[in-house]
Every structure is written in structure tokens, then in C-alpha cells.
Amino acid sequence: MAISSVEGPVRDVVVGVDGSEGGYHAMAWAAGEAVRLAARLVVVHAYAQPVGVGSVTAHAPEPRAEAETLVARAGVRFERTTAARTLGTSPGAVDLVAVRGDACAVLVQHARRGAVVVVGRRGVGTFDRVPMGSISSTVAALAPGTVVVVPRAARAQEPRRVVVAVDPREASDRVLEAGFDEADRAGVPLTAAHSADEGMFAGATDGDLAWLERLRAEARADLEARVARWGEKYPAVDWTVGTRGGAAPGALLAALRSDDLVVVCGRAASLQVGRARGGPDRIVRHAPCAVAVVHD
């Protein structure tokens, strides 16, 4: 299986669309992932039933009809993209679905059924720190399995590289498994990236620095051993371990390009009001490339 934590082959790659260019771009990325997984592409638009009385609702457009029109437009857009050969190879099966319900809830439910869920990401503005976050952040935080967040800047074709954001202190190898599997399917190299913040050593004595350097070397050696074990399972993947100076995740973000794919570990325990706080969420919200959030 590729970037999914559900046992067995992934049957569906589900992408949410809302009529925006960002949603259409996420759809193009999802189509490529469906090809790599030999899975069905499901294009979903969730709509809400308006609540009101009198003339306010009497003259309002019927939401189901609007939703079906939007999905039909997404289908036309997909056909145009396919005709232009932007995607390379098209998925074997494509379903267009309009569903009544909250967009986040609908996408999370698809993830519970074992699908890889893909969502677009709008630009980050002044209110980036608003606690409620966006649909992309909320779905990435709450959905089980794997959610891929795709910004407009991300390349829709196969990535040039898979970057796995790893923390030597994390015991789980799920994120490494997911990254190696994706790199193997895409036929691209993998970098297991972690950062070492030299700022935390400020004011330390020579003895402290020597001890900290040994500790960091041991952590890197342990990480390299973990990555090497997965390298043995995926001999076709050319892998490296990259260490960058600076506080995470800023150091990682500085090294990314729009044609990368980043795989990060979702930490459900750190959720607050539907958002994953800290490193994973910052990467999801600021990376120039697609970000796959993998939950155990």
C-alpha cells in the first residue's frame, strides 16, 4: 500500500472540490495518486442544507442541484486536464459525487473507510493563527489514515523526491514505511530529514557541548539504522538521511520545493479545536508542496 495506514490495498483516492482553482488543482494531484495506487478516483463535493423560513429559503437555489452542477463542472475540468495530457496516465475509474453534509465530516468519514483523502489548501494570510483553522488543517488533524494537503504551488505530476520529516525521538516507523512505499511507487529518491537546533546549545560549557554532540550523534546513528532497515525492504529506493541546522520545522520548510512530497506524522494527541498544533500543522499550512499526514 502507498501512503495509507489501512491494511490492504487502497481502493479509493477521495478529493474534495468546492469549485475553486485550488480544489481543481488538488483533483489533478489526486488523479496522479490514484494512478500510482491503481485506485478509483472519487471527486466529492459536500453541501449544506440552508436553515431558514419564509421567503429567504423559498427563493434560494436548491442546494442539491447547485452541488450537482458544481460536480459536473469538476468532471468537465478533469476531462480537459486529461485531454491536455497534464496528468500523463488517467485513473481507471472516476466517480463524481455530491453529498449532503459538512465537508470536514464527509471527508473524515471517507478516510475511516480506508481511502486516501486529498484536500486543497488556500493561501495563508493574516489570520493564520485563528484557532479553528481551515478545512485542510481540520481534516488532516482529525481523519484517520492518510490525508494529503495540496497547495496551489505544488506540482501535480509525480514528485521529484519524497521527504520524510522524522524525529529521532519518535518510536513509530509508520511515517518511514509510508514514505518508502510512496517513493518506490513513484520511482523517486527519498530523504529522511530531521533538524538539529544549535540555538539550544547557547551558553553551554565545553563539557556540555561535548555531551550534547555525542547525544546528537547517537540519535542520528539510530535514525540511520532505522532508515536503513526500510531501505533493505525497498532496495529500489535511493535514500539519504539529511540533517539541517535550525529549529524544526522551519529548517525543513526552507529546503522544500514545489515538486517534493513531504510525509509527516500526524499527532492526534496534540489536537486543539480541530487543529494539530506544532510542527506537523506548520508544515501542512506553509509547505510549497503536497504534504501527506500519516496517522498510526
C-alpha angles and dihedrals in degrees: 000000000000125000097341131104094208116105116247130027119323108251100186140032105199122198127186118222130188103176094268126123088243090058092049090050090051088050091056091050091047091052090057091049091050089055092050090049095040085232136140117265113226116192110199134188117185119204134189127226108237117240117218147097140243124002093348092073097025092068097034118110114262104261096214092054091047091050093050090049090052092049090049089054089051088054091052090049090051092051091050091050090049092048090052088052091232089140098046099213120023126224116266093236131024125187125190114204136180112199130186111231147066111317095228093047093048093051093044089052091054089051090053088057091058102264126139103239121212124194133177123239125223121216118281113246142170093302096055091127096055104133096229092059123190135299090263093052093044095049091044090053100043106033119093120227115018133341121183117205113202122194121202090253094059119106112245096211126078113306121254090222141007114226117196113200104215136179115206088216093060113096097198118097094189093103091051091049091051093047095049092047092052093045090050093051093045093043093231135127124264131222120197100207130194133158134227114208107216089185090077089064094061112129094011120140123243089258092051091048092052091050092047091048091053090048091051092047091052091050091050092048090051091049092049090051091052092048091046091056090057089044089060090054091049104038093168092063117092104214138183137179113232124198119191130185118239139060117307132273095017092062091054095046090054091059098049129103131197092254095056126098114217121203116199135174116250113223108205092182091068096057120131120178093340098314133105104228126211129018104354093048093048091052091048091051100041110027115115090217139052114293122205112204109202121196123197 
